[in-house]
Amino acid sequence: MLNVTAIETFYGPSQALFGVDLSVRAGEMMALMGRNGMGKTTTIRSIFGLTPARSGSITFESQDLRRLPSYRIAQAGLGLVPEGRRCFPNLSVRENLVVTARPGYWSLARVEKLFPRLAERRTQMARTLSGGEQQMLAIGRALMTNPRLLVLDEATEGLAPVIRQEIWAAIRELKTQGQSTLIVDKSLAELLPVADRCTILEKGRTVWTGEPAALDDGLRDRYLGV
Ligand code: ATP
């Protein structure tokens, strides 16, 4: 579905990616892993054209994403939940959900079932939600666009344990639904059981791709610092 091959990406003169390879198959939950600063967010920004790759190729269902502006990449069927969640603060929860909606499996009713807190707070302004609720809203909003590939960058970072568990429960539900997903998260205890495959980045390069069961202690020590 998504094929990223040998991309190199720069911030001004400073090179962040030196050859990232990554693929996501239809219906798969793919984990993108690596320690802080190894290039996970930059890879995602490159896929969405936010920090365009300078070389290499990025194709999604055989479309060349490197040729498309970011808004066309979203229209092509990719949905992003960026690090640091972005909702419209002065719209209500419901308005946030419907404003970018596109028809498909994910409807307001299904998103509110996935995140009952959003149903309870549907008329509240987004800015009055807790951080965890805003993250749920960001995920719900991305789902409402019915993306063929959902991309979650640090979906549970910095949230209270109860909320994190609710978000992981929703992610497991997405997997049951066969939602194709690319996910970055530091919590390996939750991430590995839901991942079909993992790719590890080290200093802006892909160093390993495989199934979670093949991720032995040596690899964890070397690349994940656990
Ligand atoms: P984290 O888990 O901390 O978010 P990450 O794996 O997502 O890390 P990136 O944020 O992609 O890593 O960073 C990769 C490299 O690019 C790092 O060396 C980082 O310092 C650098 N970098 C990231 N954003 C910028 C920027 N806006 N300008 C310059 N360099 C940047």
mmCIF file of C-alpha atoms and ligand atoms in Angstrom:
data_model
loop_
_atom_site.group_PDB
_atom_site.id
_atom_site.type_symbol
_atom_site.label_atom_id
_atom_site.label_comp_id
_atom_site.label_asym_id
_atom_site.label_seq_id
_atom_site.Cartn_x
_atom_site.Cartn_y
_atom_site.Cartn_z
ATOM 1 C CA MET A 1 0.000 0.000 0.000
ATOM 2 C CA LEU A 2 2.712 2.464 1.082
ATOM 3 C CA ASN A 3 6.281 2.058 -0.123
ATOM 4 C CA VAL A 4 9.026 4.357 1.060
ATOM 5 C CA THR A 5 12.393 3.632 -0.513
ATOM 6 C CA ALA A 6 15.772 5.169 0.307
ATOM 7 C CA ILE A 7 14.472 8.601 1.244
ATOM 8 C CA GLU A 8 16.822 11.343 2.319
ATOM 9 C CA THR A 9 15.417 14.416 4.047
ATOM 10 C CA PHE A 10 17.026 17.627 5.240
ATOM 11 C CA TYR A 11 16.148 20.487 7.569
ATOM 12 C CA GLY A 12 17.943 23.302 5.771
ATOM 13 C CA PRO A 13 21.560 22.190 5.478
ATOM 14 C CA SER A 14 21.242 19.501 8.136
ATOM 15 C CA GLN A 15 20.467 15.984 6.947
ATOM 16 C CA ALA A 16 18.003 14.035 9.136
ATOM 17 C CA LEU A 17 17.241 10.976 6.977
ATOM 18 C CA PHE A 18 20.009 9.076 5.202
ATOM 19 C CA GLY A 19 18.089 6.245 3.585
ATOM 20 C CA VAL A 20 14.782 5.199 5.121
ATOM 21 C CA ASP A 21 12.927 2.190 3.747
ATOM 22 C CA LEU A 22 9.466 1.422 5.017
ATOM 23 C CA SER A 23 6.374 -0.304 3.725
ATOM 24 C CA VAL A 24 2.828 -0.778 4.945
ATOM 25 C CA ARG A 25 0.609 -3.482 3.515
ATOM 26 C CA ALA A 26 -3.172 -3.179 3.300
ATOM 27 C CA GLY A 27 -4.839 -4.110 6.591
ATOM 28 C CA GLU A 28 -1.568 -4.070 8.460
ATOM 29 C CA MET A 29 -0.568 -2.308 11.663
ATOM 30 C CA MET A 30 3.014 -1.234 11.095
ATOM 31 C CA ALA A 31 5.154 0.098 13.952
ATOM 32 C CA LEU A 32 7.914 2.622 13.282
ATOM 33 C CA MET A 33 10.407 2.502 16.133
ATOM 34 C CA GLY A 34 13.748 3.882 17.280
ATOM 35 C CA ARG A 35 15.133 6.002 20.084
ATOM 36 C CA ASN A 36 14.586 9.771 20.383
ATOM 37 C CA GLY A 37 15.838 11.797 17.451
ATOM 38 C CA MET A 38 16.359 8.818 15.112
ATOM 39 C CA GLY A 39 14.027 10.174 12.433
ATOM 40 C CA LYS A 40 10.530 8.766 13.030
ATOM 41 C CA THR A 41 8.709 12.099 12.908
ATOM 42 C CA THR A 42 10.828 13.260 9.987
ATOM 43 C CA THR A 43 9.881 10.100 8.078
ATOM 44 C CA ILE A 44 6.212 10.841 8.682
ATOM 45 C CA ARG A 45 6.670 14.489 7.702
ATOM 46 C CA SER A 46 8.374 13.317 4.514
ATOM 47 C CA ILE A 47 5.493 10.956 3.644
ATOM 48 C CA PHE A 48 3.014 13.828 4.008
ATOM 49 C CA GLY A 49 5.193 16.287 2.094
ATOM 50 C CA LEU A 50 5.499 18.553 5.150
ATOM 51 C CA THR A 51 9.290 18.272 5.055
ATOM 52 C CA PRO A 52 9.695 16.882 1.552
ATOM 53 C CA ALA A 53 12.271 14.176 0.903
ATOM 54 C CA ARG A 54 15.107 15.331 -1.343
ATOM 55 C CA SER A 55 15.653 11.890 -2.875
ATOM 56 C CA GLY A 56 14.236 8.387 -2.853
ATOM 57 C CA SER A 57 10.671 7.382 -3.615
ATOM 58 C CA ILE A 58 7.359 7.406 -1.758
ATOM 59 C CA THR A 59 4.419 5.677 -3.398
ATOM 60 C CA PHE A 60 0.936 5.051 -2.052
ATOM 61 C CA GLU A 61 -1.244 2.659 -4.014
ATOM 62 C CA SER A 62 1.064 3.341 -6.971
ATOM 63 C CA GLN A 63 0.697 7.141 -6.769
ATOM 64 C CA ASP A 64 3.949 9.058 -6.484
ATOM 65 C CA LEU A 65 3.468 11.084 -3.288
ATOM 66 C CA ARG A 66 6.652 13.081 -3.776
ATOM 67 C CA ARG A 67 4.967 14.872 -6.655
ATOM 68 C CA LEU A 68 1.918 15.885 -4.634
ATOM 69 C CA PRO A 69 1.356 18.827 -2.248
ATOM 70 C CA SER A 70 0.290 17.883 1.303
ATOM 71 C CA TYR A 71 -3.406 18.539 0.792
ATOM 72 C CA ARG A 72 -3.441 16.193 -2.210
ATOM 73 C CA ILE A 73 -1.652 13.549 -0.137
ATOM 74 C CA ALA A 74 -4.484 13.729 2.394
ATOM 75 C CA GLN A 75 -7.009 13.495 -0.440
ATOM 76 C CA ALA A 76 -5.184 10.435 -1.752
ATOM 77 C CA GLY A 77 -6.297 8.627 1.414
ATOM 78 C CA LEU A 78 -3.696 9.244 4.119
ATOM 79 C CA GLY A 79 -4.821 10.520 7.514
ATOM 80 C CA LEU A 80 -2.311 12.039 9.937
ATOM 81 C CA VAL A 81 -2.523 12.419 13.698
ATOM 82 C CA PRO A 82 0.583 14.534 14.270
ATOM 83 C CA GLU A 83 2.691 14.597 17.398
ATOM 84 C CA GLY A 84 1.201 17.153 19.764
ATOM 85 C CA ARG A 85 -2.403 16.682 18.489
ATOM 86 C CA ARG A 86 -3.998 19.563 16.669
ATOM 87 C CA CYS A 87 -7.699 20.250 17.051
ATOM 88 C CA PHE A 88 -9.623 23.422 16.261
ATOM 89 C CA PRO A 89 -9.759 24.904 19.800
ATOM 90 C CA ASN A 90 -12.807 27.087 19.242
ATOM 91 C CA LEU A 91 -14.969 24.468 17.580
ATOM 92 C CA SER A 92 -17.015 21.991 19.557
ATOM 93 C CA VAL A 93 -16.022 18.341 19.719
ATOM 94 C CA ARG A 94 -18.726 17.447 17.232
ATOM 95 C CA GLU A 95 -17.779 20.281 14.857
ATOM 96 C CA ASN A 96 -14.160 19.142 14.948
ATOM 97 C CA LEU A 97 -15.274 15.664 13.954
ATOM 98 C CA VAL A 98 -17.590 16.606 11.122
ATOM 99 C CA VAL A 99 -15.634 19.463 9.579
ATOM 100 C CA THR A 100 -13.292 17.225 7.578
ATOM 101 C CA ALA A 101 -15.519 14.148 7.345
ATOM 102 C CA ARG A 102 -15.633 12.045 4.211
ATOM 103 C CA PRO A 103 -18.000 9.144 3.629
ATOM 104 C CA GLY A 104 -16.924 5.621 4.548
ATOM 105 C CA TYR A 105 -16.906 3.130 7.402
ATOM 106 C CA TRP A 106 -16.041 5.714 10.052
ATOM 107 C CA SER A 107 -19.097 7.802 10.867
ATOM 108 C CA LEU A 108 -19.814 10.100 13.800
ATOM 109 C CA ALA A 109 -21.691 7.261 15.503
ATOM 110 C CA ARG A 110 -18.809 4.810 15.093
ATOM 111 C CA VAL A 111 -16.190 7.306 16.257
ATOM 112 C CA GLU A 112 -18.319 8.194 19.298
ATOM 113 C CA LYS A 113 -18.658 4.480 20.058
ATOM 114 C CA LEU A 114 -14.894 4.061 19.786
ATOM 115 C CA PHE A 115 -14.350 7.029 22.135
ATOM 116 C CA PRO A 116 -17.378 7.351 24.425
ATOM 117 C CA ARG A 117 -15.783 10.385 26.105
ATOM 118 C CA LEU A 118 -16.157 12.297 22.851
ATOM 119 C CA ALA A 119 -19.868 11.520 22.820
ATOM 120 C CA GLU A 120 -20.187 12.752 26.406
ATOM 121 C CA ARG A 121 -18.389 15.982 25.517
ATOM 122 C CA ARG A 122 -19.808 16.530 22.061
ATOM 123 C CA THR A 123 -20.960 20.136 22.643
ATOM 124 C CA GLN A 124 -17.870 21.246 24.588
ATOM 125 C CA MET A 125 -15.281 23.454 22.917
ATOM 126 C CA ALA A 126 -12.184 21.444 22.029
ATOM 127 C CA ARG A 127 -9.959 23.790 24.037
ATOM 128 C CA THR A 128 -11.737 22.768 27.247
ATOM 129 C CA LEU A 129 -10.841 19.081 26.825
ATOM 130 C CA SER A 130 -8.017 17.404 28.729
ATOM 131 C CA GLY A 131 -4.865 16.527 26.803
ATOM 132 C CA GLY A 132 -5.939 12.908 26.511
ATOM 133 C CA GLU A 133 -9.397 13.829 25.297
ATOM 134 C CA GLN A 134 -7.859 16.139 22.697
ATOM 135 C CA GLN A 135 -5.741 13.230 21.517
ATOM 136 C CA MET A 136 -8.869 11.096 21.193
ATOM 137 C CA LEU A 137 -10.456 13.934 19.235
ATOM 138 C CA ALA A 138 -7.420 14.157 16.958
ATOM 139 C CA ILE A 139 -7.635 10.421 16.238
ATOM 140 C CA GLY A 140 -11.404 10.602 15.787
ATOM 141 C CA ARG A 141 -11.045 13.513 13.406
ATOM 142 C CA ALA A 142 -8.495 11.653 11.304
ATOM 143 C CA LEU A 143 -10.771 8.598 11.211
ATOM 144 C CA MET A 144 -13.710 10.739 10.069
ATOM 145 C CA THR A 145 -11.795 11.416 6.842
ATOM 146 C CA ASN A 146 -11.923 7.638 6.301
ATOM 147 C CA PRO A 147 -8.240 7.350 5.460
ATOM 148 C CA ARG A 148 -7.082 4.182 3.770
ATOM 149 C CA LEU A 149 -3.887 4.606 5.775
ATOM 150 C CA LEU A 150 -3.974 6.152 9.240
ATOM 151 C CA VAL A 151 -0.688 7.524 10.579
ATOM 152 C CA LEU A 152 -0.351 8.023 14.344
ATOM 153 C CA ASP A 153 2.724 9.841 15.669
ATOM 154 C CA GLU A 154 3.159 9.386 19.444
ATOM 155 C CA ALA A 155 -0.536 8.904 20.111
ATOM 156 C CA THR A 156 -0.130 8.241 23.829
ATOM 157 C CA GLU A 157 2.892 10.401 24.685
ATOM 158 C CA GLY A 158 2.633 12.267 27.968
ATOM 159 C CA LEU A 159 -0.911 11.195 28.813
ATOM 160 C CA ALA A 160 -2.343 9.902 32.073
ATOM 161 C CA PRO A 161 -2.305 6.093 32.390
ATOM 162 C CA VAL A 162 -6.106 5.699 32.341
ATOM 163 C CA ILE A 163 -6.417 7.697 29.130
ATOM 164 C CA ARG A 164 -3.497 5.858 27.551
ATOM 165 C CA GLN A 165 -5.243 2.572 28.179
ATOM 166 C CA GLU A 166 -8.421 3.901 26.557
ATOM 167 C CA ILE A 167 -6.440 4.960 23.496
ATOM 168 C CA TRP A 168 -4.705 1.569 23.276
ATOM 169 C CA ALA A 169 -8.090 -0.125 23.513
ATOM 170 C CA ALA A 170 -9.236 2.013 20.571
ATOM 171 C CA ILE A 171 -6.086 1.132 18.615
ATOM 172 C CA ARG A 172 -6.765 -2.581 19.209
ATOM 173 C CA GLU A 173 -10.287 -1.976 17.926
ATOM 174 C CA LEU A 174 -8.849 -0.312 14.788
ATOM 175 C CA LYS A 175 -6.780 -3.425 14.245
ATOM 176 C CA THR A 176 -9.869 -5.615 14.556
ATOM 177 C CA GLN A 177 -11.510 -3.414 11.918
ATOM 178 C CA GLY A 178 -8.574 -4.021 9.575
ATOM 179 C CA GLN A 179 -7.660 -0.331 9.505
ATOM 180 C CA SER A 180 -4.232 0.008 7.824
ATOM 181 C CA THR A 181 -2.116 1.985 10.284
ATOM 182 C CA LEU A 182 1.424 3.292 10.649
ATOM 183 C CA ILE A 183 2.124 3.948 14.294
ATOM 184 C CA VAL A 184 4.947 5.513 16.289
ATOM 185 C CA ASP A 185 4.907 5.049 20.052
ATOM 186 C CA LYS A 186 7.498 4.676 22.771
ATOM 187 C CA SER A 187 5.448 2.222 24.785
ATOM 188 C CA LEU A 188 6.692 -1.097 23.425
ATOM 189 C CA ALA A 189 4.631 -3.089 25.928
ATOM 190 C CA GLU A 190 1.477 -1.894 24.210
ATOM 191 C CA LEU A 191 2.816 -1.356 20.725
ATOM 192 C CA LEU A 192 4.418 -4.743 20.051
ATOM 193 C CA PRO A 193 1.306 -6.864 20.741
ATOM 194 C CA VAL A 194 -0.728 -4.877 18.161
ATOM 195 C CA ALA A 195 2.005 -4.552 15.524
ATOM 196 C CA ASP A 196 2.073 -6.942 12.578
ATOM 197 C CA ARG A 197 5.557 -5.745 11.616
ATOM 198 C CA CYS A 198 8.080 -3.205 12.855
ATOM 199 C CA THR A 199 10.716 -1.047 11.234
ATOM 200 C CA ILE A 200 13.527 0.348 13.370
ATOM 201 C CA LEU A 201 15.357 3.582 12.561
ATOM 202 C CA GLU A 202 18.826 4.416 13.812
ATOM 203 C CA LYS A 203 20.376 7.801 12.993
ATOM 204 C CA GLY A 204 18.076 8.397 10.047
ATOM 205 C CA ARG A 205 18.456 4.945 8.480
ATOM 206 C CA THR A 206 16.324 1.832 8.464
ATOM 207 C CA VAL A 207 18.309 -0.819 10.299
ATOM 208 C CA TRP A 208 15.758 -3.584 10.814
ATOM 209 C CA THR A 209 12.311 -4.664 9.656
ATOM 210 C CA GLY A 210 10.522 -7.751 10.846
ATOM 211 C CA GLU A 211 7.776 -9.243 12.958
ATOM 212 C CA PRO A 212 7.624 -8.347 16.656
ATOM 213 C CA ALA A 213 8.309 -11.982 17.614
ATOM 214 C CA ALA A 214 11.707 -11.721 15.897
ATOM 215 C CA LEU A 215 12.701 -8.655 17.920
ATOM 216 C CA ASP A 216 15.147 -10.279 20.321
ATOM 217 C CA ASP A 217 16.906 -8.807 23.344
ATOM 218 C CA GLY A 218 20.000 -8.009 21.293
ATOM 219 C CA LEU A 219 18.038 -5.823 18.890
ATOM 220 C CA ARG A 220 16.119 -4.189 21.725
ATOM 221 C CA ASP A 221 19.347 -3.365 23.567
ATOM 222 C CA ARG A 222 21.061 -2.101 20.507
ATOM 223 C CA TYR A 223 18.360 -0.013 18.891
ATOM 224 C CA LEU A 224 15.612 0.637 21.376
ATOM 225 C CA GLY A 225 17.565 1.157 24.563
ATOM 226 C CA VAL A 226 15.463 -1.219 26.636
HETATM 227 P P1 ATP B 1 11.408 11.766 18.876
HETATM 228 O O1 ATP B 1 11.040 10.386 19.320
HETATM 229 O O2 ATP B 1 12.265 12.496 19.868
HETATM 230 O O3 ATP B 1 10.257 12.572 18.370
HETATM 231 P P2 ATP B 1 12.183 11.099 16.157
HETATM 232 O O4 ATP B 1 12.709 9.729 15.967
HETATM 233 O O5 ATP B 1 10.793 11.387 15.739
HETATM 234 O O6 ATP B 1 12.426 11.539 17.640
HETATM 235 P P3 ATP B 1 12.929 13.313 14.498
HETATM 236 O O7 ATP B 1 12.085 14.286 15.252
HETATM 237 O O8 ATP B 1 12.479 12.882 13.171
HETATM 238 O O9 ATP B 1 13.201 12.032 15.383
HETATM 239 O O10 ATP B 1 14.399 13.923 14.382
HETATM 240 C C1 ATP B 1 15.407 13.382 13.530
HETATM 241 C C2 ATP B 1 16.581 14.337 13.472
HETATM 242 O O11 ATP B 1 16.216 15.532 12.818
HETATM 243 C C3 ATP B 1 17.121 14.729 14.826
HETATM 244 O O12 ATP B 1 18.521 14.786 14.738
HETATM 245 C C4 ATP B 1 16.541 16.084 15.049
HETATM 246 O O13 ATP B 1 17.391 16.847 15.869
HETATM 247 C C5 ATP B 1 16.477 16.651 13.657
HETATM 248 N N1 ATP B 1 15.361 17.601 13.510
HETATM 249 C C6 ATP B 1 14.058 17.367 13.791
HETATM 250 N N2 ATP B 1 13.308 18.451 13.531
HETATM 251 C C7 ATP B 1 14.167 19.412 13.103
HETATM 252 C C8 ATP B 1 14.024 20.780 12.674
HETATM 253 N N3 ATP B 1 12.817 21.355 12.628
HETATM 254 N N4 ATP B 1 15.141 21.428 12.307
HETATM 255 C C9 ATP B 1 16.353 20.832 12.343
HETATM 256 N N5 ATP B 1 16.559 19.577 12.720
HETATM 257 C C10 ATP B 1 15.494 18.866 13.105
#
